[in-house]
mmCIF file of C-alpha atoms in Angstrom:
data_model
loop_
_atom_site.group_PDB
_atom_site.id
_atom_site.type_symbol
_atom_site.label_atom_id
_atom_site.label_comp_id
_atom_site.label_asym_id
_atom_site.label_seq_id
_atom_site.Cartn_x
_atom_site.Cartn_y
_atom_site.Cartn_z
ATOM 1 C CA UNK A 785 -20.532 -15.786 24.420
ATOM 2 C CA UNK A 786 -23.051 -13.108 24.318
ATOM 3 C CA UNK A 787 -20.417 -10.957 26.031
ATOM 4 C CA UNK A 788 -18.513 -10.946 22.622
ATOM 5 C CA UNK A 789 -20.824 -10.166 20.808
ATOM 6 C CA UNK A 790 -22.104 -7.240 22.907
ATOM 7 C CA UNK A 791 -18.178 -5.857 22.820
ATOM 8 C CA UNK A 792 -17.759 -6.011 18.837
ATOM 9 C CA UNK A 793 -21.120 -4.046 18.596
ATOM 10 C CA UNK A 794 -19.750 -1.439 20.296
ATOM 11 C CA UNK A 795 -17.531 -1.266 17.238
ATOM 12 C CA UNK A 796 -20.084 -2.519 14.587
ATOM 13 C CA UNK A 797 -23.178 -4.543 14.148
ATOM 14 C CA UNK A 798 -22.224 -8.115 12.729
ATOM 15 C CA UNK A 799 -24.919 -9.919 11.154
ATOM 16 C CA UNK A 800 -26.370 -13.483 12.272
ATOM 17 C CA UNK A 801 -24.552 -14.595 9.454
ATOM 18 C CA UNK A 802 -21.161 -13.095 10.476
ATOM 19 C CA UNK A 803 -21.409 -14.226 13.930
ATOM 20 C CA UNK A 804 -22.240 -17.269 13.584
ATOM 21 C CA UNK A 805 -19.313 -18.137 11.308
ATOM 22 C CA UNK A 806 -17.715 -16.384 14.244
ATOM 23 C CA UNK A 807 -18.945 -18.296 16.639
ATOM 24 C CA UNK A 808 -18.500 -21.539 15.003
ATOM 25 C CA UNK A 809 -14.366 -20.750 15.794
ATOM 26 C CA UNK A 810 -14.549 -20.261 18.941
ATOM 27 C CA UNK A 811 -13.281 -23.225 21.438
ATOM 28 C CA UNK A 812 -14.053 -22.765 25.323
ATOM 29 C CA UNK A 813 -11.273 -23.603 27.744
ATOM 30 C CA UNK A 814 -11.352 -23.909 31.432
ATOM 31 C CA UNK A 815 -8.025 -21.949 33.103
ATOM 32 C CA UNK A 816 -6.645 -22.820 36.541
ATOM 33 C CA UNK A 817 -5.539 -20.430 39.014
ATOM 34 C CA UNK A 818 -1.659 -19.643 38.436
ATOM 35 C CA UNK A 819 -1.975 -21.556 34.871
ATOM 36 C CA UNK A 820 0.088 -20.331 31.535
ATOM 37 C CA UNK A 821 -2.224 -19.541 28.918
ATOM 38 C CA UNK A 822 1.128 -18.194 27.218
ATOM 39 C CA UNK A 823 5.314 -18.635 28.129
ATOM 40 C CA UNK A 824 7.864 -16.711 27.073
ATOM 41 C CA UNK A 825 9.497 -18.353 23.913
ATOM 42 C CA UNK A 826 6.063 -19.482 22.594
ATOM 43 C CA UNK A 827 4.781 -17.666 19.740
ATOM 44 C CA UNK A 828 1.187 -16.409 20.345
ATOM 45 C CA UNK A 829 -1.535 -17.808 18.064
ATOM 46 C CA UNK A 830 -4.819 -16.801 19.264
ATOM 47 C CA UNK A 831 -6.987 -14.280 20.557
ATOM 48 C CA UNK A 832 -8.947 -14.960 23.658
ATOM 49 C CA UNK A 833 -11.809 -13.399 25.636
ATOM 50 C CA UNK A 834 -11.957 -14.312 28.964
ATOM 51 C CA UNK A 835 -15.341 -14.986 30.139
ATOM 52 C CA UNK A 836 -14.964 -15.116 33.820
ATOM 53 C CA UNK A 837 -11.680 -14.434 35.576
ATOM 54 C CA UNK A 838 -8.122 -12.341 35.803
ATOM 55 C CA UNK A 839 -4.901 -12.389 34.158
ATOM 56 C CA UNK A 840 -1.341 -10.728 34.483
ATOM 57 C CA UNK A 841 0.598 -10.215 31.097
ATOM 58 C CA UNK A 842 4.363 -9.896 32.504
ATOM 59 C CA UNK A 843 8.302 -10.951 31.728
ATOM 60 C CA UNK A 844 10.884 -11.583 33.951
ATOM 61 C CA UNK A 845 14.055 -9.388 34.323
ATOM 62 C CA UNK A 846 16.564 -10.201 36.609
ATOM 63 C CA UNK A 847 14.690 -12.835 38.378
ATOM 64 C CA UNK A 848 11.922 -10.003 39.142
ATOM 65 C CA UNK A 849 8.203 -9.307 37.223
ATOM 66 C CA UNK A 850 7.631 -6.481 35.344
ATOM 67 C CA UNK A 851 3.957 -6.430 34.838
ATOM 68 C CA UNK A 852 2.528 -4.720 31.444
ATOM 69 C CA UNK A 853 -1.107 -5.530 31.693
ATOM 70 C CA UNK A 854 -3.623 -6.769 33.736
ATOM 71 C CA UNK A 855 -6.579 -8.386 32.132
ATOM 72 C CA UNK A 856 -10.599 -9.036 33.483
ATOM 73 C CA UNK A 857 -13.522 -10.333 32.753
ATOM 74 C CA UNK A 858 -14.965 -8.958 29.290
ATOM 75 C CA UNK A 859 -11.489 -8.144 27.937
ATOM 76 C CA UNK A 860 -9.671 -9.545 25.258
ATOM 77 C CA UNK A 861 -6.362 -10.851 26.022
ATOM 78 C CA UNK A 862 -3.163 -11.621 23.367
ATOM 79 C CA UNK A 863 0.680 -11.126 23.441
ATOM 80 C CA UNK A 864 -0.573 -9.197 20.608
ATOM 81 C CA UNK A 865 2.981 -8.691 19.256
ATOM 82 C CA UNK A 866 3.748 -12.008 19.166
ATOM 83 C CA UNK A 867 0.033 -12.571 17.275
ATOM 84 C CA UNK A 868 0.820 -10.209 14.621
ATOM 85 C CA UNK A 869 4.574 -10.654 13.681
ATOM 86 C CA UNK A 870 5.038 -14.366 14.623
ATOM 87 C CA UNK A 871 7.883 -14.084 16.289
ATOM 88 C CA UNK A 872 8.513 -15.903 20.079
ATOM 89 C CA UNK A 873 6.816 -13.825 23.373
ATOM 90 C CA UNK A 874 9.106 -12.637 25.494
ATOM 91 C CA UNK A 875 6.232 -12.224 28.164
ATOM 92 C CA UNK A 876 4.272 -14.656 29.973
ATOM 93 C CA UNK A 877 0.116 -14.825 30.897
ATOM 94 C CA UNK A 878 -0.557 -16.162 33.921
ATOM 95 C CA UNK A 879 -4.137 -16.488 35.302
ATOM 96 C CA UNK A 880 -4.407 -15.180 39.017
ATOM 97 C CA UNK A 881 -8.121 -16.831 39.515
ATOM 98 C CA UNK A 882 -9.669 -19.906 38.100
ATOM 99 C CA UNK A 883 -10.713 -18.449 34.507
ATOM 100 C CA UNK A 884 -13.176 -19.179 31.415
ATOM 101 C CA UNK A 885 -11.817 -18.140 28.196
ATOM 102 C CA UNK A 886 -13.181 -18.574 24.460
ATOM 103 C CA UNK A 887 -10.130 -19.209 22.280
ATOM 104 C CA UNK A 888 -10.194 -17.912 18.398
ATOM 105 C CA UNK A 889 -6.799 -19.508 16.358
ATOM 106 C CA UNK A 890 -4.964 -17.007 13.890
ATOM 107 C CA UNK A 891 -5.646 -18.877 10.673
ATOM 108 C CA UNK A 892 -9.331 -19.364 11.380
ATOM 109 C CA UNK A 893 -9.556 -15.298 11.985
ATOM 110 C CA UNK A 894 -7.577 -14.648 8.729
ATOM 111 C CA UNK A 895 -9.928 -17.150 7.013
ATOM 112 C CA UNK A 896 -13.028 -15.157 8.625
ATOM 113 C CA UNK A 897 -11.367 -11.997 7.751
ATOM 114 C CA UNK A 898 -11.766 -12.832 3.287
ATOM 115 C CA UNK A 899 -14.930 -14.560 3.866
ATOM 116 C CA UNK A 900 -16.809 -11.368 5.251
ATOM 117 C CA UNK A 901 -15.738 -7.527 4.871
ATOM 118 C CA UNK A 902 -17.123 -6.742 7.888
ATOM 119 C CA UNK A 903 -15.081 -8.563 9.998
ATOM 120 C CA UNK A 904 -12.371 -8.081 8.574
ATOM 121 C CA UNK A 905 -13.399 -4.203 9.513
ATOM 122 C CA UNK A 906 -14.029 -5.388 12.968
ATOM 123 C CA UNK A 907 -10.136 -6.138 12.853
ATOM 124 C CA UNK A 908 -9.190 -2.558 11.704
ATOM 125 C CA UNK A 909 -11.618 -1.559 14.572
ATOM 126 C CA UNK A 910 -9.949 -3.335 17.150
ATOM 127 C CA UNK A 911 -6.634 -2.942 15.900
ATOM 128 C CA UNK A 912 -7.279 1.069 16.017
ATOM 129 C CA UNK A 913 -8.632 0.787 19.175
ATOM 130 C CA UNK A 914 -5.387 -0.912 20.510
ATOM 131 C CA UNK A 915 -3.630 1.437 19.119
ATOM 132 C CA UNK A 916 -4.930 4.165 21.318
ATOM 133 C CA UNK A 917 -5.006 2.027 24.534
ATOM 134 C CA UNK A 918 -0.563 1.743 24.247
ATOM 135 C CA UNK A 919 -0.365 5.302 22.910
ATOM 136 C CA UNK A 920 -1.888 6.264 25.946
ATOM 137 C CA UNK A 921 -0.020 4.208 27.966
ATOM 138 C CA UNK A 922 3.120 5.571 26.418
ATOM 139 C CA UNK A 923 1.744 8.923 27.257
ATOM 140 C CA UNK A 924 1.056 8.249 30.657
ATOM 141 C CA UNK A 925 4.906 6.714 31.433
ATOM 142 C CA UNK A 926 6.557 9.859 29.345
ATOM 143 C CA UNK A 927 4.251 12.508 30.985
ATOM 144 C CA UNK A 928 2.609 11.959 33.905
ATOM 145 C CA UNK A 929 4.149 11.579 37.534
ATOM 146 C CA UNK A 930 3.945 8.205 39.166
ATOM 147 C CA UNK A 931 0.818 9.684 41.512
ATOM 148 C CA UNK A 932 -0.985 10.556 37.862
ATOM 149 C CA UNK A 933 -0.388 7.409 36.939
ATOM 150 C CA UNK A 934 -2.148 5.914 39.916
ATOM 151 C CA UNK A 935 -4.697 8.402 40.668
ATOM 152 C CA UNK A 936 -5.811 7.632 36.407
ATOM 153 C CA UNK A 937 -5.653 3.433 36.961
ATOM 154 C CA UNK A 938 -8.365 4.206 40.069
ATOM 155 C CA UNK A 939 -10.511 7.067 37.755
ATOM 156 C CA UNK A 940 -10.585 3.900 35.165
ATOM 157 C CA UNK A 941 -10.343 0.551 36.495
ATOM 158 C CA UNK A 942 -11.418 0.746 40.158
ATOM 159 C CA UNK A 943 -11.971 -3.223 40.685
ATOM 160 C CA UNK A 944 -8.003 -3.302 39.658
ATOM 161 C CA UNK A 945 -7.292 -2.043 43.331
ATOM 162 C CA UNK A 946 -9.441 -4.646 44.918
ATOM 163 C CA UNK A 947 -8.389 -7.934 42.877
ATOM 164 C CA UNK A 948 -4.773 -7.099 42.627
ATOM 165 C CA UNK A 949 -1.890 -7.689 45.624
ATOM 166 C CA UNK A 950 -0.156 -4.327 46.203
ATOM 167 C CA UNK A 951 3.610 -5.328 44.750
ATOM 168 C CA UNK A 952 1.638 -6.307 41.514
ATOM 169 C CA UNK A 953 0.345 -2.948 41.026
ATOM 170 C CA UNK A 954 3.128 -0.980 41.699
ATOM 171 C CA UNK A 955 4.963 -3.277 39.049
ATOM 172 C CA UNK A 956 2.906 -2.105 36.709
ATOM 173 C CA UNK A 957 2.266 1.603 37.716
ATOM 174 C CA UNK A 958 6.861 0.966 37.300
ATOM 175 C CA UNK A 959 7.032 2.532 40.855
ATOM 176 C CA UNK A 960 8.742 0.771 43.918
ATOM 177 C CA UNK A 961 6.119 -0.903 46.125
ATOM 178 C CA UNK A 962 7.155 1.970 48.738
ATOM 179 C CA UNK A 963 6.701 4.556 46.711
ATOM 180 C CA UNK A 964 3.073 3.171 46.159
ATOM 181 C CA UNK A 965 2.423 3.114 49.831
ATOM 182 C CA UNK A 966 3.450 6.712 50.398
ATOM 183 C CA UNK A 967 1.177 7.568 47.485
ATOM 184 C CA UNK A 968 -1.723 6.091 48.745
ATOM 185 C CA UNK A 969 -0.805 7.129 52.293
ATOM 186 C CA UNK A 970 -1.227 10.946 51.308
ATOM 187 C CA UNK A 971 -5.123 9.957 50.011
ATOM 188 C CA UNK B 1496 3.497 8.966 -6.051
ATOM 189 C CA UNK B 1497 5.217 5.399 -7.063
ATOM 190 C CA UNK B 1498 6.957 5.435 -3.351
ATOM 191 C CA UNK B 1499 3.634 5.121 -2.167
ATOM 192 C CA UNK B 1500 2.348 2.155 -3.863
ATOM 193 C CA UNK B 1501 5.708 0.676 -3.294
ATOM 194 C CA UNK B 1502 5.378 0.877 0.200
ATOM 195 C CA UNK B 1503 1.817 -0.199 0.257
ATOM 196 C CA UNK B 1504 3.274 -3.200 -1.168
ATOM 197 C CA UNK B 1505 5.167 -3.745 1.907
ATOM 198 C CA UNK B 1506 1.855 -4.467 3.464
ATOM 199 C CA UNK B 1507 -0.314 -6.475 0.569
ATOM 200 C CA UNK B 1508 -0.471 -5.712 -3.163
ATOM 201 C CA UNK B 1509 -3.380 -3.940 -4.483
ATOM 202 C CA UNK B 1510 -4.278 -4.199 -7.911
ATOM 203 C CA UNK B 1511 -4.266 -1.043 -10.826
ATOM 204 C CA UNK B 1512 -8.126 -0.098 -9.911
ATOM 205 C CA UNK B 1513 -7.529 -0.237 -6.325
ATOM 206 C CA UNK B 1514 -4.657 2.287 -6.766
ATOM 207 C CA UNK B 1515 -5.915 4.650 -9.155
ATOM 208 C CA UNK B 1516 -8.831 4.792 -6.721
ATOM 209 C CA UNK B 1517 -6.457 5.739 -3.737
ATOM 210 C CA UNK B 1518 -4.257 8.106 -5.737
ATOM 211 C CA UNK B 1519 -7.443 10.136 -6.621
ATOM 212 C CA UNK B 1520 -8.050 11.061 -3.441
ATOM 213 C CA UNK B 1521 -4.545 12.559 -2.818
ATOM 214 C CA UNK B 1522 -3.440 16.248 -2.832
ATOM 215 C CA UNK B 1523 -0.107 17.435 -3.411
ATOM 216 C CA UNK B 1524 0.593 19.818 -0.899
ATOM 217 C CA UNK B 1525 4.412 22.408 -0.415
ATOM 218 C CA UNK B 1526 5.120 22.737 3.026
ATOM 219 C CA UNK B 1527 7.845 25.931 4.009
ATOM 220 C CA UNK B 1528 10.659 24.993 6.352
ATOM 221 C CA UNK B 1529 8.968 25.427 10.107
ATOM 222 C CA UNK B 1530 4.877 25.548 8.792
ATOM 223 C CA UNK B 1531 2.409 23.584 10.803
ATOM 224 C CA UNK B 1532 0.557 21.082 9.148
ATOM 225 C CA UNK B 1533 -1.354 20.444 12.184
ATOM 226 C CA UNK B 1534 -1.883 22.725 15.204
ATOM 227 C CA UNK B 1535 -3.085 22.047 18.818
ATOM 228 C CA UNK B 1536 -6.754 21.998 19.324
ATOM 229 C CA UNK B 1537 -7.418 21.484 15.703
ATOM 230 C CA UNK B 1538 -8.980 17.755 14.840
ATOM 231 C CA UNK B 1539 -6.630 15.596 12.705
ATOM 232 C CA UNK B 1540 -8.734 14.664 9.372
ATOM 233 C CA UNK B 1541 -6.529 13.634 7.088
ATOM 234 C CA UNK B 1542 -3.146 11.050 6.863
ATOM 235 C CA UNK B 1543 -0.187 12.650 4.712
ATOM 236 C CA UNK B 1544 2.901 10.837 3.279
ATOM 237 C CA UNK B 1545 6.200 12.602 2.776
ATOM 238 C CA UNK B 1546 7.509 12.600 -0.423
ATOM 239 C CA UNK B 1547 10.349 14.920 0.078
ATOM 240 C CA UNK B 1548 11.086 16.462 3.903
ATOM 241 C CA UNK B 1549 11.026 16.472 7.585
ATOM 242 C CA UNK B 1550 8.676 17.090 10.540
ATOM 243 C CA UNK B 1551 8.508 16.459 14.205
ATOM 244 C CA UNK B 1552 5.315 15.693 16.392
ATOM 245 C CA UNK B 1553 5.402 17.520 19.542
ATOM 246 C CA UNK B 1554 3.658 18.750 22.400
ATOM 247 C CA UNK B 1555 4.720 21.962 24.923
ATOM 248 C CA UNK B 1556 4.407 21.503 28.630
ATOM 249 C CA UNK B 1557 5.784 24.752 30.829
ATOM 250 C CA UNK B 1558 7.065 26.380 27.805
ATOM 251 C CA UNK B 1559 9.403 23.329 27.137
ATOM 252 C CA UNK B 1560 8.931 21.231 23.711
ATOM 253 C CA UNK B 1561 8.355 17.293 24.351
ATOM 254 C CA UNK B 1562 8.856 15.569 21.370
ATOM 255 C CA UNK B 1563 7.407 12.443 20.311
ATOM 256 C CA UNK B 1564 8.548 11.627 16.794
ATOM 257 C CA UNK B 1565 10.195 12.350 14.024
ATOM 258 C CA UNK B 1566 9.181 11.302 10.254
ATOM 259 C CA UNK B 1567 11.354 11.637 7.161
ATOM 260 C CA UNK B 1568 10.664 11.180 3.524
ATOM 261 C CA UNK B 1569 8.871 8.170 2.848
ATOM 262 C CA UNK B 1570 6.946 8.305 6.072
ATOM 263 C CA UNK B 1571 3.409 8.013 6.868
ATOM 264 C CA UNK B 1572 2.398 11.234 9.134
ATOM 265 C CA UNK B 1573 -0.747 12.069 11.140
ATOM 266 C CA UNK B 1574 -1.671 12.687 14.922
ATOM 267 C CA UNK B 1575 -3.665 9.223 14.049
ATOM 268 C CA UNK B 1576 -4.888 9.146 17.452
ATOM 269 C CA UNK B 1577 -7.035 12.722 16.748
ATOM 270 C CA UNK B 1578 -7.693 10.999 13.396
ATOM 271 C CA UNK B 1579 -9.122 7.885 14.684
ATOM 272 C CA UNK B 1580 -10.833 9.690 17.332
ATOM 273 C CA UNK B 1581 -12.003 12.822 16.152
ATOM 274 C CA UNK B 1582 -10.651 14.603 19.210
ATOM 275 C CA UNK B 1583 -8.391 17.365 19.260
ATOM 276 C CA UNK B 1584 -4.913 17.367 18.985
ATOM 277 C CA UNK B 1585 -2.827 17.972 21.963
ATOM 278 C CA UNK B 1586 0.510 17.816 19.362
ATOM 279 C CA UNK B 1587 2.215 20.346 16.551
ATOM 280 C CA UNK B 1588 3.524 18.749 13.737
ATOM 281 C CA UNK B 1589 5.839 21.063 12.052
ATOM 282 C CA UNK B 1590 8.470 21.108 9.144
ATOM 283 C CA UNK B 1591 11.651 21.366 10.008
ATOM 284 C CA UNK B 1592 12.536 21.530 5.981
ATOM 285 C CA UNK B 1593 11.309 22.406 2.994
ATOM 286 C CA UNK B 1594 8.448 19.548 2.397
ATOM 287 C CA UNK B 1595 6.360 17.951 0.265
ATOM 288 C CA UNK B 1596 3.459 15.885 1.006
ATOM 289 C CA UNK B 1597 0.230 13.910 -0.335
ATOM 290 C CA UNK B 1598 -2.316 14.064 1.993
ATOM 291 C CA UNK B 1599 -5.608 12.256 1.855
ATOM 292 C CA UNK B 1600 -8.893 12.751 3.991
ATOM 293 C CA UNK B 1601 -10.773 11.048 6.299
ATOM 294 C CA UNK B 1602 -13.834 10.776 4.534
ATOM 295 C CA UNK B 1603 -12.091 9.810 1.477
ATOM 296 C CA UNK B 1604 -10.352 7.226 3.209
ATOM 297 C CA UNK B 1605 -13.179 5.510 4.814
ATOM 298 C CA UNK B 1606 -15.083 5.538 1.346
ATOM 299 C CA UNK B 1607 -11.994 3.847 -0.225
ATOM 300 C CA UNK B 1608 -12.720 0.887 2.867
ATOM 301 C CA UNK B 1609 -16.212 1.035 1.506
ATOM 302 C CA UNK B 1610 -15.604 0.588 -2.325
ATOM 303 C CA UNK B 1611 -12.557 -1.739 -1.780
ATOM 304 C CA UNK B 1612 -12.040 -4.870 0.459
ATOM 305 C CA UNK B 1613 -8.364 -4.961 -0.317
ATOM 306 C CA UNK B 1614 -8.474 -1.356 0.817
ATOM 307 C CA UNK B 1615 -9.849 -2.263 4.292
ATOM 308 C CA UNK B 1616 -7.399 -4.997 4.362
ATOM 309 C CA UNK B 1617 -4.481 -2.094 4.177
ATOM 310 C CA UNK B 1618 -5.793 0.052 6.664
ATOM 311 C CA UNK B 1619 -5.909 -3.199 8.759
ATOM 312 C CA UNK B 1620 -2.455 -3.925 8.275
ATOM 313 C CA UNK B 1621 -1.260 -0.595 8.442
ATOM 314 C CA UNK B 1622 -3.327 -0.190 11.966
ATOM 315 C CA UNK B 1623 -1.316 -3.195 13.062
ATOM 316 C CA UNK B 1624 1.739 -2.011 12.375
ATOM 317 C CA UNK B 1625 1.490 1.257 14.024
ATOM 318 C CA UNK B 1626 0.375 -0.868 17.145
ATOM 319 C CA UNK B 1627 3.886 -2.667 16.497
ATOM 320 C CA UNK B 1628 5.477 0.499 16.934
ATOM 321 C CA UNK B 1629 3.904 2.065 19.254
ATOM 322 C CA UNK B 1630 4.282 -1.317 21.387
ATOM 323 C CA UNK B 1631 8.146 -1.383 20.779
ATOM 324 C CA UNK B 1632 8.408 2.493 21.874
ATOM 325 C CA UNK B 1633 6.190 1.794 25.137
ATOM 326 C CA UNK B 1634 8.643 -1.237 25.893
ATOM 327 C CA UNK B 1635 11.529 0.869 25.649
ATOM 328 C CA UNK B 1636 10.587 3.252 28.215
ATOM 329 C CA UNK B 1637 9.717 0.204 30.470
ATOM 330 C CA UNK B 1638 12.908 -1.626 30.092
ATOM 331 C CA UNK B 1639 15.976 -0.232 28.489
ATOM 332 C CA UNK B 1640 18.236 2.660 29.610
ATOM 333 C CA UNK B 1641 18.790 5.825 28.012
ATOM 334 C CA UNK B 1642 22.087 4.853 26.818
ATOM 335 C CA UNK B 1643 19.646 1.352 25.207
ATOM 336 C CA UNK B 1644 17.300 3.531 23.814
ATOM 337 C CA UNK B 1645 20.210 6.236 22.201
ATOM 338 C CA UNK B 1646 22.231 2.529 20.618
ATOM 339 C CA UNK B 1647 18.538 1.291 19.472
ATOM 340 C CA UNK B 1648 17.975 4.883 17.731
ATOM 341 C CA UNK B 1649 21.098 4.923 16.138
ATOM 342 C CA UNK B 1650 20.819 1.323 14.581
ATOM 343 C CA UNK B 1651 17.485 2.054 13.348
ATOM 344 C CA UNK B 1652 17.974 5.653 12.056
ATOM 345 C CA UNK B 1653 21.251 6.727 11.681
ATOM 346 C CA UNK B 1654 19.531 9.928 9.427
ATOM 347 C CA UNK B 1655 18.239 10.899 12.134
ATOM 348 C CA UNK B 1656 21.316 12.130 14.178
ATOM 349 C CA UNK B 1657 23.043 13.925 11.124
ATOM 350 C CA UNK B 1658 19.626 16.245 10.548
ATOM 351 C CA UNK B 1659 18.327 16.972 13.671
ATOM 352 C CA UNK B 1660 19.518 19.011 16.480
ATOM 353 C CA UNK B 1661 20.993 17.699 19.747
ATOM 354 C CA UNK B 1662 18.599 19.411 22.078
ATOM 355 C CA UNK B 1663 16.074 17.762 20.278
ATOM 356 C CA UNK B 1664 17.288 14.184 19.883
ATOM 357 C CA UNK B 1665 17.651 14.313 24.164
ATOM 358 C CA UNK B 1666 13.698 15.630 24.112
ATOM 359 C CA UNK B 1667 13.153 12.536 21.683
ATOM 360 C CA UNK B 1668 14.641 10.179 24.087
ATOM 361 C CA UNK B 1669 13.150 11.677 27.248
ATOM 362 C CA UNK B 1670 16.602 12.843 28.316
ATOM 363 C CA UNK B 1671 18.202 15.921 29.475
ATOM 364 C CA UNK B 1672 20.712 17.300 26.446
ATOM 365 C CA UNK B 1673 23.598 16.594 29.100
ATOM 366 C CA UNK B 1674 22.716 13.002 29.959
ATOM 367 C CA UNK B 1675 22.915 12.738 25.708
ATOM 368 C CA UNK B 1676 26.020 14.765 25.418
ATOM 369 C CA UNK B 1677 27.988 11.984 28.083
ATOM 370 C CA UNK B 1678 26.526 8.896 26.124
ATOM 371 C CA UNK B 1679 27.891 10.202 23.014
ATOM 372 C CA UNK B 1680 31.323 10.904 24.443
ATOM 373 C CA UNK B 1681 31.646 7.650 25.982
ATOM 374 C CA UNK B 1682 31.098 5.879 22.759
#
């Protein structure tokens, strides 16, 4: 759990108080390999940080996966949408590894959220921060080539390339697996 | 100043202190037809709303304007990215109209989260929601055609096609002005 708290001080310091309240929310569960933490049609109604393991966030079109998101160790992992408005996922998370993750429901974060300002900042934080991770995403898919795209996921998130088959990446760099190989092939 | 409040109300309701707080902090500001209000390079410190106008948030690559968004009257405008990070903008925003705005600064903003928990609770919410949008745009590039994304635009903004150019609606889409030109004549 220290984990957490070592990611939301990057953001801000929380004090004993604060995270222990915090703390007190959180429920541990254990996530076998090629599990659902989430299925399209559910409606999303935690947060969860994933302790040990890996994660694809994807939906299904036409019988194939279009992968979004890939999520490690140390992240957090949401269909955020679905958190925020309510409304069913149309994506699925699937765990590719056996997996720890700490749990936090919605209503026990709102509660958290009017007992202590500074959480409730933490949420603006993170929310901001999330923000910026899909703008630049967006960026990336309206101006960057399909090599920029690539060449930027190895720059950030080398330990992507090692975990991750081949087909899975090139869903989410939106490229043809082929097109991948011929990219890589030039290197 | 009332459409303000009213659509801060969208989002939670704040009470008469907490507004006459906020509105203290705002500037009127008259904005000619095709003015900047925010140039490349320059660090975004302030949010505006648009009482009266029009503006579009671009970038240029090879001479060629790629544009990102649009916002009418009523609208929230800012590059919030530069704003939340304090990096320079890579965008323009510019009027394409006569405008008015209220704009409010940075530092006024984050004293308002200090002073006011309801405050912090807005920018929250309002954080969220541009993390909505942002989301939906990202998915549309992912998954729908350009003739998807042209129906979606229309259905959602039909003031948008009777004020703004052609040339720039295709930009807007990520299309070329042709591609638009035989979507519309096929409807």
């Amino acid at each position: 759990m220290d984990t957490i708290r070592t990611y939301f001080n990057s953001f801000i310091t929380l004090s004993d108080t604060e995270w222990s309240d915090f703390k007190k929310c959180l429920s541990q569960k254990l996530v076998e390999q090629k599990s659902f933490i989430l299925k399209k049609g559910e409606v999303c109604s935690y947060l969860a940080f994933i302790e040990n393991g890996l994660f694809r966030f994807y939906n299904m079109e036409d019988g194939e996966e279009k992968i979004t998101s890939f999520f490690f160790s140390g992240d957090f992992i949401s269909n955020y949408r679905s958190f925020l408005t309510g409304l069913p996922s149309k994506h699925f998370i699937e765990s590719m590894q056996d997996s720890v993750i700490y749990k936090i429901d919605k209503k026990d974060l709102l509660a958290l959220y009017d007992k202590h300002q500074n959480l409730e900042r933490l949420g603006r934080l993170i929310a901001e921060n999330l923000y910026l991770n899909v703008a630049k995403r967006l960026d990336s898919f309206l101006f960057d080539s399909p090599k920029q795209r690539y060449e930027d996921l190895v720059r950030r998130n080398s330990k992507l390339l090692e975990a991750i088959p081949q087909y899975m990446l090139a869903s989410y760099l939106g490229i043809k697996p082929e097109t991948l190989s011929r990219i890589r092939a030039r290197k």
